[in-house]
Short mmCIF file of C-alpha atoms in Angstrom, two decimals:
data_model
loop_
_atom_site.label_atom_id
_atom_site.label_comp_id
_atom_site.label_asym_id
_atom_site.label_seq_id
_atom_site.Cartn_x
_atom_site.Cartn_y
_atom_site.Cartn_z
CA MET A 147 -0.35 -0.10 0.02
CA ARG A 148 1.35 3.43 -0.82
CA ALA A 149 2.12 6.19 2.45
CA ARG A 150 -1.22 7.50 2.79
CA ARG A 151 -3.08 9.75 5.79
CA VAL A 152 -4.91 7.19 7.61
CA LEU A 153 -7.71 8.26 10.44
CA VAL A 154 -8.96 5.84 12.84
CA THR A 155 -11.90 6.36 15.33
CA GLY A 156 -11.48 4.64 18.51
CA GLY A 157 -7.78 3.73 17.60
CA ALA A 158 -6.16 4.15 21.19
CA SER A 159 -6.75 0.61 22.20
CA GLY A 160 -8.54 -2.91 21.01
CA ILE A 161 -9.18 -3.28 16.62
CA GLY A 162 -8.70 0.61 16.63
CA LEU A 163 -5.25 0.44 17.74
CA ALA A 164 -4.65 -3.00 15.72
CA MET A 165 -5.59 -1.28 13.00
CA ALA A 166 -3.43 1.80 13.25
CA ARG A 167 -0.06 -0.11 13.87
CA ALA A 168 -0.76 -1.84 10.87
CA PHE A 169 -1.59 1.04 8.16
CA ALA A 170 1.66 2.46 10.64
CA GLY A 171 3.46 -0.87 9.36
CA GLU A 172 2.58 0.20 5.76
CA GLY A 173 4.22 3.76 6.05
CA ALA A 174 0.77 5.90 6.61
CA ALA A 175 0.70 8.57 8.49
CA ILE A 176 -1.58 7.84 11.54
CA TRP A 177 -4.35 9.90 13.20
CA VAL A 178 -6.20 8.41 15.63
CA THR A 179 -9.39 9.68 17.91
CA ASP A 180 -10.27 7.89 21.49
CA ILE A 181 -12.42 9.21 24.05
CA ASP A 182 -9.99 7.54 26.61
CA ALA A 183 -7.21 10.30 27.42
CA ASP A 184 -5.39 8.06 29.37
CA ALA A 185 -5.25 4.95 26.56
CA LEU A 186 -4.32 8.03 23.83
CA ALA A 187 -1.39 8.71 25.53
CA GLY A 188 0.18 6.11 24.98
CA CYS A 189 0.19 5.56 21.38
CA PRO A 190 3.17 6.39 19.75
CA ALA A 191 4.77 10.32 19.23
CA ASP A 192 4.80 10.31 15.96
CA TRP A 193 0.71 9.45 15.62
CA GLN A 194 -1.71 12.78 15.64
CA ALA A 195 -3.39 11.89 18.92
CA THR A 196 -6.87 13.93 19.71
CA ARG A 197 -9.30 12.95 22.47
CA VAL A 198 -13.06 13.39 21.05
CA ASP A 199 -16.82 11.62 21.74
CA ALA A 200 -17.21 9.74 18.26
CA ALA A 201 -20.79 10.78 18.97
CA ASP A 202 -20.22 14.53 19.19
CA PRO A 203 -20.94 16.92 16.36
CA GLU A 204 -19.34 19.63 17.55
CA GLY A 205 -15.82 17.65 18.23
CA MET A 206 -15.53 15.91 15.19
CA ALA A 207 -16.05 18.81 13.03
CA THR A 208 -13.14 20.59 15.36
CA LEU A 209 -10.94 17.12 14.13
CA TYR A 210 -11.66 17.89 10.37
CA GLU A 211 -11.08 21.04 10.25
CA ALA A 212 -7.51 19.99 12.18
CA VAL A 213 -6.65 17.37 9.74
CA ALA A 214 -7.84 19.62 7.01
CA THR A 215 -5.49 21.94 8.90
CA ARG A 216 -2.69 19.83 9.35
CA TRP A 217 -2.86 17.47 6.80
CA GLY A 218 -4.98 18.85 4.28
CA GLY A 219 -6.72 15.88 3.40
CA LEU A 220 -7.39 12.22 4.04
CA ASP A 221 -6.97 9.17 1.84
CA VAL A 222 -8.24 6.74 4.90
CA LEU A 223 -11.10 6.98 7.13
CA CYS A 224 -11.35 4.21 8.98
CA ALA A 225 -14.64 4.31 11.43
CA ASN A 226 -14.69 2.18 14.59
CA ALA A 227 -14.89 3.77 17.59
CA GLY A 228 -17.94 1.97 19.44
CA ILE A 229 -19.11 0.73 22.83
CA ALA A 230 -20.51 -3.11 23.41
CA GLY A 231 -24.08 -1.37 24.70
CA PRO A 232 -26.33 -2.96 27.53
CA THR A 233 -26.95 -6.99 28.10
CA ALA A 234 -30.01 -7.66 28.68
CA GLY A 235 -33.91 -9.06 27.46
CA VAL A 236 -35.34 -6.45 25.02
CA GLU A 237 -38.13 -5.48 27.60
CA ASP A 238 -35.16 -4.50 30.23
CA VAL A 239 -32.95 -2.05 27.82
CA THR A 240 -33.98 1.36 29.07
CA LEU A 241 -34.81 4.18 26.19
CA ALA A 242 -30.65 5.84 27.43
CA GLU A 243 -28.99 2.54 27.15
CA TRP A 244 -30.85 2.11 23.35
CA ARG A 245 -29.68 5.44 22.51
CA SER A 246 -26.22 5.95 24.20
CA CYS A 247 -25.39 2.76 22.21
CA LEU A 248 -26.94 4.16 18.98
CA GLY A 249 -25.29 7.26 19.26
CA VAL A 250 -21.62 5.84 19.72
CA ASN A 251 -22.14 2.99 16.97
CA LEU A 252 -24.24 4.63 14.50
CA ASP A 253 -24.11 8.38 14.89
CA GLY A 254 -20.41 8.17 15.37
CA ALA A 255 -19.95 6.37 11.88
CA PHE A 256 -22.46 8.51 10.28
CA LEU A 257 -20.36 11.63 11.56
CA ALA A 258 -16.82 10.55 10.95
CA ALA A 259 -18.10 9.18 7.48
CA GLN A 260 -19.92 12.61 7.09
CA GLY A 261 -16.82 14.60 7.45
CA ALA A 262 -14.60 12.53 5.93
CA ALA A 263 -16.77 12.24 2.19
CA ARG A 264 -16.47 16.26 2.29
CA MET A 265 -12.78 16.10 2.28
CA MET A 266 -12.35 12.80 0.21
CA LYS A 267 -14.76 14.63 -2.59
CA PRO A 268 -12.92 17.62 -3.70
CA ALA A 269 -10.03 15.49 -3.79
CA GLY A 270 -11.39 12.75 -6.48
CA GLY A 271 -10.93 10.02 -4.13
CA GLY A 272 -10.22 7.77 -0.95
CA ILE A 273 -11.39 4.71 1.13
CA ILE A 274 -14.28 4.58 3.97
CA LEU A 275 -14.09 1.57 6.38
CA LEU A 276 -16.84 1.11 9.02
CA THR A 277 -16.62 -1.34 11.12
CA SER A 278 -19.41 -3.17 11.73
CA SER A 279 -20.38 -6.71 13.71
CA THR A 280 -21.32 -10.37 12.69
CA ALA A 281 -24.09 -8.78 15.07
CA GLY A 282 -25.12 -6.26 12.21
CA LEU A 283 -25.18 -9.69 9.72
CA HIS A 284 -27.13 -12.05 11.90
CA GLY A 285 -28.92 -10.01 15.27
CA TYR A 286 -27.74 -11.16 18.30
CA PRO A 287 -30.25 -12.35 21.70
CA ASN A 288 -29.81 -9.78 24.22
CA ARG A 289 -27.52 -7.09 22.50
CA ALA A 290 -31.08 -5.87 20.70
CA PRO A 291 -29.10 -1.84 20.33
CA TYR A 292 -25.96 -3.03 19.46
CA ALA A 293 -26.94 -5.22 16.88
CA ALA A 294 -29.70 -2.66 15.94
CA ALA A 295 -26.52 -0.08 15.41
CA LYS A 296 -24.48 -2.30 13.93
CA TRP A 297 -27.21 -3.37 11.13
CA GLY A 298 -27.68 0.31 10.46
CA VAL A 299 -24.08 0.60 9.73
CA ILE A 300 -23.83 -1.52 7.17
CA GLY A 301 -26.99 0.45 5.42
CA LEU A 302 -25.12 3.58 5.95
CA MET A 303 -22.28 1.87 3.93
CA LYS A 304 -24.38 0.81 1.18
CA THR A 305 -25.49 4.42 0.66
CA LEU A 306 -21.81 5.82 1.28
CA ALA A 307 -20.91 3.43 -1.61
CA MET A 308 -23.42 4.55 -4.29
CA GLU A 309 -23.55 7.84 -3.46
CA LEU A 310 -19.08 8.45 -3.21
CA GLY A 311 -18.37 5.35 -5.70
CA PRO A 312 -18.64 8.03 -8.91
CA HIS A 313 -16.47 10.30 -7.03
CA GLY A 314 -13.40 7.70 -6.85
CA ILE A 315 -14.25 7.08 -3.28
CA ARG A 316 -14.95 2.82 -1.97
CA ALA A 317 -16.63 1.66 0.91
CA ASN A 318 -16.71 -0.88 2.90
CA ALA A 319 -18.01 -2.52 6.38
CA ILE A 320 -16.02 -4.80 8.02
CA CYS A 321 -17.49 -6.97 10.21
CA PRO A 322 -15.62 -8.80 13.20
CA GLY A 323 -16.99 -11.55 15.08
CA ALA A 324 -16.05 -12.82 18.62
CA VAL A 325 -12.22 -11.20 18.84
CA GLU A 326 -10.35 -11.56 21.81
CA GLY A 327 -9.63 -8.39 24.35
CA PRO A 328 -11.00 -6.56 27.09
CA ARG A 329 -14.61 -5.30 25.36
CA MET A 330 -15.91 -8.97 25.10
CA ASP A 331 -14.56 -10.10 28.60
CA GLY A 332 -16.57 -7.66 29.50
CA VAL A 333 -19.51 -8.84 27.13
CA LEU A 334 -19.19 -12.66 28.63
CA ALA A 335 -19.27 -11.35 32.26
CA ARG A 336 -22.24 -9.64 31.39
CA GLN A 337 -24.02 -12.13 29.87
CA ALA A 338 -23.11 -15.39 32.18
CA ALA A 339 -24.25 -13.34 35.20
CA ALA A 340 -27.44 -12.59 32.51
CA GLU A 341 -27.85 -16.16 31.56
CA GLY A 342 -26.70 -17.83 34.76
CA THR A 343 -23.56 -19.69 33.70
CA THR A 344 -19.44 -18.74 33.00
CA PRO A 345 -17.32 -16.59 30.75
CA GLU A 346 -15.92 -19.40 30.22
CA ALA A 347 -18.68 -21.24 28.81
CA LEU A 348 -19.91 -18.70 26.91
CA TYR A 349 -16.27 -18.30 25.40
CA ARG A 350 -16.35 -22.08 24.48
CA GLY A 351 -19.70 -21.55 23.00
CA TYR A 352 -18.69 -18.02 20.88
CA ALA A 353 -15.67 -20.31 19.30
CA SER A 354 -17.85 -23.66 18.49
CA GLY A 355 -20.34 -21.62 16.34
CA SER A 356 -18.03 -20.72 13.71
CA SER A 357 -16.58 -23.44 11.35
CA LEU A 358 -12.97 -22.61 12.24
CA ARG A 359 -13.48 -23.06 16.04
CA ARG A 360 -11.65 -19.91 17.33
CA TRP A 361 -11.91 -16.53 18.11
CA ALA A 362 -10.75 -13.74 16.00
CA THR A 363 -7.63 -11.59 16.91
CA ALA A 364 -7.58 -7.48 16.59
CA GLU A 365 -4.60 -8.13 14.37
CA ASP A 366 -6.92 -10.37 11.72
CA VAL A 367 -9.14 -7.24 12.09
CA ALA A 368 -6.60 -4.88 11.10
CA GLY A 369 -4.73 -7.16 8.42
CA MET A 370 -8.27 -6.64 6.52
CA ALA A 371 -8.52 -2.98 6.92
CA VAL A 372 -5.00 -3.05 5.58
CA PHE A 373 -6.07 -4.99 2.51
CA LEU A 374 -9.45 -2.95 2.03
CA ALA A 375 -7.64 0.11 1.63
CA SER A 376 -5.04 -1.34 -0.75
CA ASP A 377 -4.93 -1.39 -4.14
CA ALA A 378 -5.10 -4.99 -4.72
CA ALA A 379 -9.13 -4.41 -3.26
CA ARG A 380 -9.55 -1.83 -6.05
CA MET A 381 -13.09 -3.15 -6.55
CA ILE A 382 -13.64 -4.15 -3.85
CA SER A 383 -16.82 -1.76 -2.70
CA GLY A 384 -19.98 -1.66 -0.70
CA GLN A 385 -19.41 -5.15 0.78
CA ALA A 386 -19.76 -6.18 4.20
CA VAL A 387 -16.69 -8.63 4.99
CA ALA A 388 -17.01 -11.17 7.86
CA VAL A 389 -13.82 -11.53 10.18
CA ASP A 390 -15.47 -14.19 12.16
CA GLY A 391 -13.96 -17.63 10.84
CA HIS A 392 -17.17 -18.48 8.80
CA THR A 393 -20.05 -18.04 11.16
CA GLU A 394 -22.30 -21.00 11.39
CA ASN A 395 -24.59 -20.27 14.62
CA PRO A 396 -24.63 -16.43 15.75
CA ALA A 397 -26.06 -17.76 19.26
CA PRO A 398 -24.36 -20.78 20.02
CA ARG A 399 -24.35 -22.44 23.57
CA VAL A 400 -21.92 -25.37 25.09
#
């Protein structure tokens, strides 16, 4: 991949950090955002780093003003910021929890993509990658806000591909399955408490639901992002690409 200017939202930890590292390894200039100031402080000194709430329109507008001033444009957006949301039956999810989950996962993707489109269209090209989830392909019990948001991300991506394709801009969504890391550890703990089981049993269940019988890593997802941003993927747009070992059963139990 040619050296590019890459912006990663939610880029100071987990999948976002893995994406940023992978693009940096390909020679790209990196700009990460996150709401966690401590995590941002641990990023490499040669990266740009901005604390911002992905769902805050004023904060995101200020971010893009800074990107335009410092970089003069943007080649790749990885709209990755997201939260797991509540683990509960739909009858127990509060409206505040629903709005919070959709705010970060869907509003955040929209605001990031909107800012990128405004920069990329005049430049005649660019790449927008949205992080969805296999929950956005299959749904998932007791995760209604998260699944709804991630389905919405795929719908947003399809529309971006149609609107922006004539301007040389490709848009795709990456749909991770179960990914090793602190976020899924939290999901397992909350789900185990809600269902009266153990995180270990749920871990085995998630693995058994994929054909490869294992979890993905953040690096697996980052590798897909680098590929989709590369010239080798120049005819790939409008796609929701799963990185999940092939989900056979989205809600398995052991």
